[in-house]
Amino acid sequence: MKYIAKSLPKKGKLKNGDHFGFYEDEQVQIACVADGVGGNACDWKASEQACEDLVYFYKNEFADLGVREGIAQSLRKTFARIYWTKGQCEGMLTTLVAVIIDRQSREYFYFGIGDSLILKFEEGAIEELTPECEFRIQPDLLPSRVKSGGSLKEGTCFALMSDGVSTNRKNYKQEIALVLGSENWESKFDEIMYLNQLTQFDDMTLLLLKD
């Protein structure tokens, strides 16, 4: 799948509390969005670290377990490291949502922590894959958050976003669907993000995956 993404800090804010990541190799594609909790310390570091660690632990420690189990164990270790942070960033917290594609089997997996969102666009329907859940979950329980979505159908697309997007514009789902259905989706994506900036009240991040 190909992707496009943009992350914009709230106007006047020095550091963006959101972060996104995309990684691919011959076996897997990993797309993720994180939104650091602004009321806690180091929101910018929490989101950046979560996206980077998820990929790092998968590649370097858990890839041999297979895609689903490897991601599950990477998720556990990613949040354990956040929870155990000491010093000036102690107490930092973040949302994290991800879509993971097994490129060999064409099966996809996903998970959501916190109030960031994944939407699936398939055969004209829009489905929310990640209802809001708690931000702080015992690390040993996190692997069970990784779900299998089954085999990818032709034309299936995904949108991963922070709540700076999902709570900003009333018709955001329909606007994203227009982007994904456009032949010039990069230009349409920029147009939608510009419209979001006009009413922006929070850091906002949007990552789209298109088959």
PDB file of C-alpha atoms in Angstrom:
ATOM      1  CA  MET A   1       0.000   0.000   0.000  1.00  0.00           C
ATOM      2  CA  LYS A   2       1.118   3.590  -0.604  1.00  0.00           C
ATOM      3  CA  TYR A   3       0.729   6.310   1.984  1.00  0.00           C
ATOM      4  CA  ILE A   4       0.521  10.046   2.484  1.00  0.00           C
ATOM      5  CA  ALA A   5       0.686  11.862   5.819  1.00  0.00           C
ATOM      6  CA  LYS A   6       0.985  15.241   7.465  1.00  0.00           C
ATOM      7  CA  SER A   7       1.314  16.374  11.085  1.00  0.00           C
ATOM      8  CA  LEU A   8       0.737  19.996  12.118  1.00  0.00           C
ATOM      9  CA  PRO A   9       1.188  21.530  15.580  1.00  0.00           C
ATOM     10  CA  LYS A  10      -1.449  23.774  17.087  1.00  0.00           C
ATOM     11  CA  LYS A  11      -0.921  27.391  16.092  1.00  0.00           C
ATOM     12  CA  GLY A  12       1.557  29.060  18.407  1.00  0.00           C
ATOM     13  CA  LYS A  13       2.785  25.792  19.911  1.00  0.00           C
ATOM     14  CA  LEU A  14       6.559  25.241  19.813  1.00  0.00           C
ATOM     15  CA  LYS A  15       6.544  21.439  19.789  1.00  0.00           C
ATOM     16  CA  ASN A  16       4.114  19.122  18.053  1.00  0.00           C
ATOM     17  CA  GLY A  17       2.602  16.605  20.472  1.00  0.00           C
ATOM     18  CA  ASP A  18       1.589  14.342  17.556  1.00  0.00           C
ATOM     19  CA  HIS A  19       3.808  12.024  15.558  1.00  0.00           C
ATOM     20  CA  PHE A  20       3.427   9.497  12.745  1.00  0.00           C
ATOM     21  CA  GLY A  21       5.578   6.736  11.326  1.00  0.00           C
ATOM     22  CA  PHE A  22       5.715   4.460   8.300  1.00  0.00           C
ATOM     23  CA  TYR A  23       8.025   1.501   7.842  1.00  0.00           C
ATOM     24  CA  GLU A  24       8.197  -1.210   5.196  1.00  0.00           C
ATOM     25  CA  ASP A  25      10.382  -4.119   4.232  1.00  0.00           C
ATOM     26  CA  GLU A  26       9.798  -7.275   2.202  1.00  0.00           C
ATOM     27  CA  GLN A  27       7.601  -8.799   4.911  1.00  0.00           C
ATOM     28  CA  VAL A  28       5.624  -5.982   6.467  1.00  0.00           C
ATOM     29  CA  GLN A  29       4.286  -2.441   6.304  1.00  0.00           C
ATOM     30  CA  ILE A  30       3.681  -0.580   9.582  1.00  0.00           C
ATOM     31  CA  ALA A  31       1.761   2.712   9.704  1.00  0.00           C
ATOM     32  CA  CYS A  32       1.156   4.458  13.018  1.00  0.00           C
ATOM     33  CA  VAL A  33      -0.086   7.725  14.525  1.00  0.00           C
ATOM     34  CA  ALA A  34       0.450   8.865  18.111  1.00  0.00           C
ATOM     35  CA  ASP A  35      -0.912  11.823  20.068  1.00  0.00           C
ATOM     36  CA  GLY A  36       0.996  12.709  23.233  1.00  0.00           C
ATOM     37  CA  VAL A  37      -1.219  13.664  26.174  1.00  0.00           C
ATOM     38  CA  GLY A  38      -0.826  17.422  26.544  1.00  0.00           C
ATOM     39  CA  GLY A  39      -1.711  17.543  30.226  1.00  0.00           C
ATOM     40  CA  ASN A  40       1.243  15.263  31.013  1.00  0.00           C
ATOM     41  CA  ALA A  41       4.977  15.817  30.689  1.00  0.00           C
ATOM     42  CA  CYS A  42       6.756  15.661  27.321  1.00  0.00           C
ATOM     43  CA  ASP A  43       3.797  14.973  25.024  1.00  0.00           C
ATOM     44  CA  TRP A  44       6.080  15.446  22.002  1.00  0.00           C
ATOM     45  CA  LYS A  45       8.573  12.858  23.253  1.00  0.00           C
ATOM     46  CA  ALA A  46       5.920  10.299  24.194  1.00  0.00           C
ATOM     47  CA  SER A  47       4.361  10.276  20.716  1.00  0.00           C
ATOM     48  CA  GLU A  48       7.685  10.269  18.857  1.00  0.00           C
ATOM     49  CA  GLN A  49       9.131   7.527  21.044  1.00  0.00           C
ATOM     50  CA  ALA A  50       6.024   5.348  20.696  1.00  0.00           C
ATOM     51  CA  CYS A  51       6.123   5.399  16.886  1.00  0.00           C
ATOM     52  CA  GLU A  52       9.856   4.808  16.741  1.00  0.00           C
ATOM     53  CA  ASP A  53       9.944   2.078  19.396  1.00  0.00           C
ATOM     54  CA  LEU A  54       7.088   0.088  17.873  1.00  0.00           C
ATOM     55  CA  VAL A  55       9.104  -0.345  14.685  1.00  0.00           C
ATOM     56  CA  TYR A  56      12.472  -0.710  16.428  1.00  0.00           C
ATOM     57  CA  PHE A  57      11.376  -3.504  18.754  1.00  0.00           C
ATOM     58  CA  TYR A  58       9.606  -5.323  15.934  1.00  0.00           C
ATOM     59  CA  LYS A  59      12.614  -5.184  13.589  1.00  0.00           C
ATOM     60  CA  ASN A  60      15.314  -5.912  16.132  1.00  0.00           C
ATOM     61  CA  GLU A  61      13.689  -8.203  18.704  1.00  0.00           C
ATOM     62  CA  PHE A  62      10.376  -9.742  17.655  1.00  0.00           C
ATOM     63  CA  ALA A  63      10.168 -10.112  13.845  1.00  0.00           C
ATOM     64  CA  ASP A  64      10.979 -13.836  14.099  1.00  0.00           C
ATOM     65  CA  LEU A  65       7.710 -14.366  16.017  1.00  0.00           C
ATOM     66  CA  GLY A  66       5.662 -13.557  12.923  1.00  0.00           C
ATOM     67  CA  VAL A  67       3.813 -10.354  12.101  1.00  0.00           C
ATOM     68  CA  ARG A  68       0.944 -10.454  14.581  1.00  0.00           C
ATOM     69  CA  GLU A  69       2.845 -11.777  17.594  1.00  0.00           C
ATOM     70  CA  GLY A  70       5.873  -9.661  16.763  1.00  0.00           C
ATOM     71  CA  ILE A  71       3.786  -6.485  16.731  1.00  0.00           C
ATOM     72  CA  ALA A  72       1.945  -7.559  19.900  1.00  0.00           C
ATOM     73  CA  GLN A  73       5.186  -7.958  21.830  1.00  0.00           C
ATOM     74  CA  SER A  74       6.578  -4.734  20.363  1.00  0.00           C
ATOM     75  CA  LEU A  75       3.468  -2.889  21.564  1.00  0.00           C
ATOM     76  CA  ARG A  76       3.924  -4.292  25.068  1.00  0.00           C
ATOM     77  CA  LYS A  77       7.554  -3.209  25.253  1.00  0.00           C
ATOM     78  CA  THR A  78       6.844   0.195  23.680  1.00  0.00           C
ATOM     79  CA  PHE A  79       4.392   1.178  26.396  1.00  0.00           C
ATOM     80  CA  ALA A  80       6.380  -0.443  29.190  1.00  0.00           C
ATOM     81  CA  ARG A  81       9.266   1.871  28.291  1.00  0.00           C
ATOM     82  CA  ILE A  82       6.937   4.891  28.345  1.00  0.00           C
ATOM     83  CA  TYR A  83       5.458   3.924  31.728  1.00  0.00           C
ATOM     84  CA  TRP A  84       8.900   3.398  33.269  1.00  0.00           C
ATOM     85  CA  THR A  85      10.300   6.774  32.141  1.00  0.00           C
ATOM     86  CA  LYS A  86      11.968   8.715  34.967  1.00  0.00           C
ATOM     87  CA  GLY A  87      13.272  12.262  35.260  1.00  0.00           C
ATOM     88  CA  GLN A  88      11.642  15.331  33.752  1.00  0.00           C
ATOM     89  CA  CYS A  89       9.468  13.257  31.390  1.00  0.00           C
ATOM     90  CA  GLU A  90       8.129  10.907  34.077  1.00  0.00           C
ATOM     91  CA  GLY A  91       4.403  10.456  33.641  1.00  0.00           C
ATOM     92  CA  MET A  92       4.410  11.085  29.904  1.00  0.00           C
ATOM     93  CA  LEU A  93       1.628   9.322  28.022  1.00  0.00           C
ATOM     94  CA  THR A  94       0.412   8.955  24.449  1.00  0.00           C
ATOM     95  CA  THR A  95      -2.227   7.428  22.253  1.00  0.00           C
ATOM     96  CA  LEU A  96      -1.055   5.011  19.577  1.00  0.00           C
ATOM     97  CA  VAL A  97      -2.920   3.503  16.630  1.00  0.00           C
ATOM     98  CA  ALA A  98      -1.410   1.342  13.912  1.00  0.00           C
ATOM     99  CA  VAL A  99      -2.244  -0.687  10.824  1.00  0.00           C
ATOM    100  CA  ILE A 100       0.152  -3.492   9.965  1.00  0.00           C
ATOM    101  CA  ILE A 101       0.146  -5.275   6.594  1.00  0.00           C
ATOM    102  CA  ASP A 102       1.643  -8.747   6.167  1.00  0.00           C
ATOM    103  CA  ARG A 103       2.909  -8.357   2.596  1.00  0.00           C
ATOM    104  CA  GLN A 104       3.233 -12.104   2.043  1.00  0.00           C
ATOM    105  CA  SER A 105      -0.252 -13.196   3.118  1.00  0.00           C
ATOM    106  CA  ARG A 106      -2.067  -9.868   2.456  1.00  0.00           C
ATOM    107  CA  GLU A 107      -3.551 -10.112   5.949  1.00  0.00           C
ATOM    108  CA  TYR A 108      -3.772  -6.944   8.011  1.00  0.00           C
ATOM    109  CA  PHE A 109      -3.687  -6.277  11.748  1.00  0.00           C
ATOM    110  CA  TYR A 110      -4.479  -3.182  13.778  1.00  0.00           C
ATOM    111  CA  PHE A 111      -4.677  -1.818  17.312  1.00  0.00           C
ATOM    112  CA  GLY A 112      -5.706   1.343  19.116  1.00  0.00           C
ATOM    113  CA  ILE A 113      -4.685   2.822  22.476  1.00  0.00           C
ATOM    114  CA  GLY A 114      -6.430   6.010  23.604  1.00  0.00           C
ATOM    115  CA  ASP A 115      -8.703   8.261  21.550  1.00  0.00           C
ATOM    116  CA  SER A 116      -6.855   8.361  18.231  1.00  0.00           C
ATOM    117  CA  LEU A 117      -8.755   6.706  15.409  1.00  0.00           C
ATOM    118  CA  ILE A 118      -8.478   4.247  12.521  1.00  0.00           C
ATOM    119  CA  LEU A 119     -11.094   4.239   9.765  1.00  0.00           C
ATOM    120  CA  LYS A 120     -11.402   1.520   7.138  1.00  0.00           C
ATOM    121  CA  PHE A 121     -12.832   2.397   3.729  1.00  0.00           C
ATOM    122  CA  GLU A 122     -14.033  -0.672   1.857  1.00  0.00           C
ATOM    123  CA  GLU A 123     -16.624  -1.207  -0.882  1.00  0.00           C
ATOM    124  CA  GLY A 124     -18.291   2.137  -0.208  1.00  0.00           C
ATOM    125  CA  ALA A 125     -18.561   1.623   3.560  1.00  0.00           C
ATOM    126  CA  ILE A 126     -16.665   3.458   6.321  1.00  0.00           C
ATOM    127  CA  GLU A 127     -15.914   1.514   9.515  1.00  0.00           C
ATOM    128  CA  GLU A 128     -14.307   2.696  12.759  1.00  0.00           C
ATOM    129  CA  LEU A 129     -11.807   0.010  13.780  1.00  0.00           C
ATOM    130  CA  THR A 130     -10.661   1.561  17.061  1.00  0.00           C
ATOM    131  CA  PRO A 131     -13.309   2.731  19.523  1.00  0.00           C
ATOM    132  CA  GLU A 132     -11.867   4.912  22.276  1.00  0.00           C
ATOM    133  CA  CYS A 133     -10.204   3.033  25.143  1.00  0.00           C
ATOM    134  CA  GLU A 134      -8.099   3.868  28.185  1.00  0.00           C
ATOM    135  CA  PHE A 135      -4.676   5.451  27.683  1.00  0.00           C
ATOM    136  CA  ARG A 136      -2.994   3.535  30.481  1.00  0.00           C
ATOM    137  CA  ILE A 137      -3.204  -0.235  30.204  1.00  0.00           C
ATOM    138  CA  GLN A 138      -1.095  -2.819  32.041  1.00  0.00           C
ATOM    139  CA  PRO A 139       1.705  -3.735  29.595  1.00  0.00           C
ATOM    140  CA  ASP A 140       1.094  -7.472  29.825  1.00  0.00           C
ATOM    141  CA  LEU A 141      -2.488  -6.902  28.606  1.00  0.00           C
ATOM    142  CA  LEU A 142      -1.479  -4.850  25.587  1.00  0.00           C
ATOM    143  CA  PRO A 143      -0.752  -7.758  23.197  1.00  0.00           C
ATOM    144  CA  SER A 144      -4.443  -8.668  23.254  1.00  0.00           C
ATOM    145  CA  ARG A 145      -5.226  -5.262  21.711  1.00  0.00           C
ATOM    146  CA  VAL A 146      -3.747  -6.395  18.384  1.00  0.00           C
ATOM    147  CA  LYS A 147      -6.593  -7.598  16.176  1.00  0.00           C
ATOM    148  CA  SER A 148      -6.672  -9.385  12.828  1.00  0.00           C
ATOM    149  CA  GLY A 149      -8.741  -7.735  10.140  1.00  0.00           C
ATOM    150  CA  GLY A 150      -8.464 -10.697   7.774  1.00  0.00           C
ATOM    151  CA  SER A 151      -7.367 -10.514   4.153  1.00  0.00           C
ATOM    152  CA  LEU A 152      -7.132  -7.188   2.386  1.00  0.00           C
ATOM    153  CA  LYS A 153      -9.718  -6.725  -0.310  1.00  0.00           C
ATOM    154  CA  GLU A 154      -8.882  -4.900  -3.507  1.00  0.00           C
ATOM    155  CA  GLY A 155      -9.351  -1.166  -3.031  1.00  0.00           C
ATOM    156  CA  THR A 156      -9.394  -1.209   0.771  1.00  0.00           C
ATOM    157  CA  CYS A 157      -7.995   1.980   2.317  1.00  0.00           C
ATOM    158  CA  PHE A 158      -7.262   3.166   5.845  1.00  0.00           C
ATOM    159  CA  ALA A 159      -7.094   6.532   7.610  1.00  0.00           C
ATOM    160  CA  LEU A 160      -5.187   6.940  10.879  1.00  0.00           C
ATOM    161  CA  MET A 161      -5.625  10.202  12.760  1.00  0.00           C
ATOM    162  CA  SER A 162      -5.298  12.048  16.033  1.00  0.00           C
ATOM    163  CA  ASP A 163      -8.382  13.625  17.590  1.00  0.00           C
ATOM    164  CA  GLY A 164      -7.186  16.982  16.275  1.00  0.00           C
ATOM    165  CA  VAL A 165      -8.598  15.771  12.947  1.00  0.00           C
ATOM    166  CA  SER A 166     -11.514  13.583  14.022  1.00  0.00           C
ATOM    167  CA  THR A 167     -13.075  16.261  16.250  1.00  0.00           C
ATOM    168  CA  ASN A 168     -12.230  19.265  14.071  1.00  0.00           C
ATOM    169  CA  ARG A 169     -14.668  19.042  11.139  1.00  0.00           C
ATOM    170  CA  LYS A 170     -18.144  17.514  11.186  1.00  0.00           C
ATOM    171  CA  ASN A 171     -17.863  15.767   7.810  1.00  0.00           C
ATOM    172  CA  TYR A 172     -14.285  14.544   8.175  1.00  0.00           C
ATOM    173  CA  LYS A 173     -15.107  10.975   7.174  1.00  0.00           C
ATOM    174  CA  GLN A 174     -16.710  12.033   3.920  1.00  0.00           C
ATOM    175  CA  GLU A 175     -13.853  14.458   3.198  1.00  0.00           C
ATOM    176  CA  ILE A 176     -11.269  11.712   3.692  1.00  0.00           C
ATOM    177  CA  ALA A 177     -13.297   9.415   1.432  1.00  0.00           C
ATOM    178  CA  LEU A 178     -13.098  12.083  -1.297  1.00  0.00           C
ATOM    179  CA  VAL A 179      -9.303  12.164  -0.935  1.00  0.00           C
ATOM    180  CA  LEU A 180      -8.986   8.389  -1.185  1.00  0.00           C
ATOM    181  CA  GLY A 181     -11.251   8.265  -4.230  1.00  0.00           C
ATOM    182  CA  SER A 182      -9.445  11.038  -6.091  1.00  0.00           C
ATOM    183  CA  GLU A 183      -7.069  10.321  -8.975  1.00  0.00           C
ATOM    184  CA  ASN A 184      -4.905  13.206  -7.745  1.00  0.00           C
ATOM    185  CA  TRP A 185      -5.096  12.230  -4.093  1.00  0.00           C
ATOM    186  CA  GLU A 186      -1.959  14.102  -3.045  1.00  0.00           C
ATOM    187  CA  SER A 187      -3.467  17.434  -4.145  1.00  0.00           C
ATOM    188  CA  LYS A 188      -6.832  16.592  -2.574  1.00  0.00           C
ATOM    189  CA  PHE A 189      -5.085  15.608   0.657  1.00  0.00           C
ATOM    190  CA  ASP A 190      -3.348  18.997   0.838  1.00  0.00           C
ATOM    191  CA  GLU A 191      -6.687  20.716   0.236  1.00  0.00           C
ATOM    192  CA  ILE A 192      -8.364  18.847   3.111  1.00  0.00           C
ATOM    193  CA  MET A 193      -5.488  19.559   5.486  1.00  0.00           C
ATOM    194  CA  TYR A 194      -5.644  23.253   4.578  1.00  0.00           C
ATOM    195  CA  LEU A 195      -9.366  23.308   5.417  1.00  0.00           C
ATOM    196  CA  ASN A 196      -8.580  21.649   8.743  1.00  0.00           C
ATOM    197  CA  GLN A 197      -6.001  24.340   9.526  1.00  0.00           C
ATOM    198  CA  LEU A 198      -8.653  27.043   9.192  1.00  0.00           C
ATOM    199  CA  THR A 199     -10.478  25.685  12.252  1.00  0.00           C
ATOM    200  CA  GLN A 200      -7.565  23.960  13.974  1.00  0.00           C
ATOM    201  CA  PHE A 201      -7.696  23.900  17.782  1.00  0.00           C
ATOM    202  CA  ASP A 202      -5.172  21.127  18.561  1.00  0.00           C
ATOM    203  CA  ASP A 203      -2.159  19.331  17.118  1.00  0.00           C
ATOM    204  CA  MET A 204      -3.441  17.258  14.208  1.00  0.00           C
ATOM    205  CA  THR A 205      -2.124  14.329  12.229  1.00  0.00           C
ATOM    206  CA  LEU A 206      -3.606  12.376   9.331  1.00  0.00           C
ATOM    207  CA  LEU A 207      -2.054   9.359   7.608  1.00  0.00           C
ATOM    208  CA  LEU A 208      -3.788   7.632   4.682  1.00  0.00           C
ATOM    209  CA  LEU A 209      -3.065   4.160   3.276  1.00  0.00           C
ATOM    210  CA  LYS A 210      -4.301   3.380  -0.219  1.00  0.00           C
ATOM    211  CA  ASP A 211      -4.103   0.044  -2.006  1.00  0.00           C
TER     212      ASP A 211
END
